[in-house]
Amino acid sequence: VLAVCPGPVKPAFFDVVGSADLDKTIPKPLMMQPEDVVRISLKAFDAGDTVIVPGVPNKAAAFFSRLMPRKLYAISMAKGMKR
C-alpha cells in the first residue's frame, strides 16, 4: 500500500473539485503534471515506500505544516482556498 499526497495536480485536480478557477489562485510551481505524479509514485512503490509527497514545494509545505499549530494551519488553508 502506498499513500500518495501530491498536492494540486493540473488539470485533473480542479476538474474533480469542481473549480476551474481555483487553479488561478495556486502558484504554478506548486502544480504538478499527472504524469510526473504517476512516475514518482511508481518509483516510490517499487522502492517499498508507504507514503510519498511528490515535488519539492509539496514536501516543503508538508514539512512546515507540521510546525504550525493545527488551528492556524486550518485557518490559513481556508483563506487560501477562498481566493
PDB file of C-alpha atoms in Angstrom:
ATOM      1  CA  VAL A   1       0.000   0.000   0.000  1.00  0.00           C
ATOM      2  CA  LEU A   2       1.264   3.454  -0.919  1.00  0.00           C
ATOM      3  CA  ALA A   3      -0.309   6.742   0.186  1.00  0.00           C
ATOM      4  CA  VAL A   4       0.312   9.438  -2.442  1.00  0.00           C
ATOM      5  CA  CYS A   5      -0.024  13.055  -1.260  1.00  0.00           C
ATOM      6  CA  PRO A   6       0.658  15.093  -4.400  1.00  0.00           C
ATOM      7  CA  GLY A   7      -0.912  18.446  -3.606  1.00  0.00           C
ATOM      8  CA  PRO A   8      -2.559  20.189  -6.567  1.00  0.00           C
ATOM      9  CA  VAL A   9      -2.300  18.306  -9.846  1.00  0.00           C
ATOM     10  CA  LYS A  10      -3.012  20.013 -13.136  1.00  0.00           C
ATOM     11  CA  PRO A  11      -5.518  19.584 -14.743  1.00  0.00           C
ATOM     12  CA  ALA A  12      -7.457  16.730 -13.114  1.00  0.00           C
ATOM     13  CA  PHE A  13      -7.361  18.125  -9.569  1.00  0.00           C
ATOM     14  CA  PHE A  14      -9.512  21.099 -10.472  1.00  0.00           C
ATOM     15  CA  ASP A  15     -11.954  19.056 -12.533  1.00  0.00           C
ATOM     16  CA  VAL A  16     -12.519  16.740  -9.567  1.00  0.00           C
ATOM     17  CA  VAL A  17     -13.079  19.514  -7.025  1.00  0.00           C
ATOM     18  CA  GLY A  18     -15.346  21.336  -9.454  1.00  0.00           C
ATOM     19  CA  SER A  19     -13.485  24.630  -9.541  1.00  0.00           C
ATOM     20  CA  ALA A  20     -11.841  25.533 -12.816  1.00  0.00           C
ATOM     21  CA  ASP A  21     -10.979  28.990 -11.393  1.00  0.00           C
ATOM     22  CA  LEU A  22      -9.126  27.547  -8.409  1.00  0.00           C
ATOM     23  CA  ASP A  23      -6.006  26.881 -10.478  1.00  0.00           C
ATOM     24  CA  LYS A  24      -5.572  30.655 -10.864  1.00  0.00           C
ATOM     25  CA  THR A  25      -5.049  31.012  -7.095  1.00  0.00           C
ATOM     26  CA  ILE A  26      -2.288  28.413  -6.807  1.00  0.00           C
ATOM     27  CA  PRO A  27       1.247  29.356  -7.895  1.00  0.00           C
ATOM     28  CA  LYS A  28       2.333  27.419 -10.985  1.00  0.00           C
ATOM     29  CA  PRO A  29       5.457  25.916  -9.290  1.00  0.00           C
ATOM     30  CA  LEU A  30       3.169  24.120  -6.816  1.00  0.00           C
ATOM     31  CA  MET A  31       1.218  22.438  -9.612  1.00  0.00           C
ATOM     32  CA  MET A  32       2.338  19.026 -10.773  1.00  0.00           C
ATOM     33  CA  GLN A  33       1.558  17.273 -14.012  1.00  0.00           C
ATOM     34  CA  PRO A  34      -0.301  13.957 -13.613  1.00  0.00           C
ATOM     35  CA  GLU A  35       2.433  12.102 -15.487  1.00  0.00           C
ATOM     36  CA  ASP A  36       5.069  13.324 -13.011  1.00  0.00           C
ATOM     37  CA  VAL A  37       2.962  12.265 -10.030  1.00  0.00           C
ATOM     38  CA  VAL A  38       2.493   8.788 -11.510  1.00  0.00           C
ATOM     39  CA  ARG A  39       6.197   8.390 -12.361  1.00  0.00           C
ATOM     40  CA  ILE A  40       7.339   9.456  -8.881  1.00  0.00           C
ATOM     41  CA  SER A  41       4.653   7.362  -7.185  1.00  0.00           C
ATOM     42  CA  LEU A  42       5.502   4.183  -9.093  1.00  0.00           C
ATOM     43  CA  LYS A  43       9.180   4.639  -8.284  1.00  0.00           C
ATOM     44  CA  ALA A  44       8.291   5.047  -4.575  1.00  0.00           C
ATOM     45  CA  PHE A  45       6.062   1.963  -4.722  1.00  0.00           C
ATOM     46  CA  ASP A  46       8.854  -0.103  -6.291  1.00  0.00           C
ATOM     47  CA  ALA A  47      11.189   1.100  -3.528  1.00  0.00           C
ATOM     48  CA  GLY A  48       8.746  -0.114  -0.878  1.00  0.00           C
ATOM     49  CA  ASP A  49       7.812   3.312   0.441  1.00  0.00           C
ATOM     50  CA  THR A  50       4.476   3.670   2.233  1.00  0.00           C
ATOM     51  CA  VAL A  51       3.962   7.451   1.925  1.00  0.00           C
ATOM     52  CA  ILE A  52       5.160   9.807  -0.814  1.00  0.00           C
ATOM     53  CA  VAL A  53       4.799  13.569  -1.211  1.00  0.00           C
ATOM     54  CA  PRO A  54       5.914  14.252  -4.802  1.00  0.00           C
ATOM     55  CA  GLY A  55       7.608  17.547  -5.635  1.00  0.00           C
ATOM     56  CA  VAL A  56       9.957  19.734  -3.616  1.00  0.00           C
ATOM     57  CA  PRO A  57       7.405  22.529  -2.980  1.00  0.00           C
ATOM     58  CA  ASN A  58       4.863  19.979  -1.748  1.00  0.00           C
ATOM     59  CA  LYS A  59       7.432  18.326   0.517  1.00  0.00           C
ATOM     60  CA  ALA A  60       8.340  21.720   1.977  1.00  0.00           C
ATOM     61  CA  ALA A  61       4.663  22.581   2.537  1.00  0.00           C
ATOM     62  CA  ALA A  62       4.052  19.221   4.232  1.00  0.00           C
ATOM     63  CA  PHE A  63       7.097  19.686   6.456  1.00  0.00           C
ATOM     64  CA  PHE A  64       6.296  23.244   7.531  1.00  0.00           C
ATOM     65  CA  SER A  65       2.613  22.450   8.081  1.00  0.00           C
ATOM     66  CA  ARG A  66       3.713  20.132  10.903  1.00  0.00           C
ATOM     67  CA  LEU A  67       5.473  23.019  12.622  1.00  0.00           C
ATOM     68  CA  MET A  68       2.397  25.271  12.672  1.00  0.00           C
ATOM     69  CA  PRO A  69      -0.336  24.988  15.284  1.00  0.00           C
ATOM     70  CA  ARG A  70      -3.149  22.952  13.722  1.00  0.00           C
ATOM     71  CA  LYS A  71      -5.758  25.705  14.119  1.00  0.00           C
ATOM     72  CA  LEU A  72      -3.523  28.324  12.479  1.00  0.00           C
ATOM     73  CA  TYR A  73      -2.789  25.938   9.611  1.00  0.00           C
ATOM     74  CA  ALA A  74      -6.511  25.243   9.101  1.00  0.00           C
ATOM     75  CA  ILE A  75      -7.287  28.969   9.032  1.00  0.00           C
ATOM     76  CA  SER A  76      -4.503  29.712   6.537  1.00  0.00           C
ATOM     77  CA  MET A  77      -5.608  26.862   4.258  1.00  0.00           C
ATOM     78  CA  ALA A  78      -9.240  28.009   4.396  1.00  0.00           C
ATOM     79  CA  LYS A  79      -8.225  31.556   3.425  1.00  0.00           C
ATOM     80  CA  GLY A  80      -6.110  30.228   0.566  1.00  0.00           C
ATOM     81  CA  MET A  81      -8.980  28.153  -0.783  1.00  0.00           C
ATOM     82  CA  LYS A  82     -11.395  31.114  -0.705  1.00  0.00           C
ATOM     83  CA  ARG A  83      -9.264  33.216  -3.065  1.00  0.00           C
TER      84      ARG A  83
END
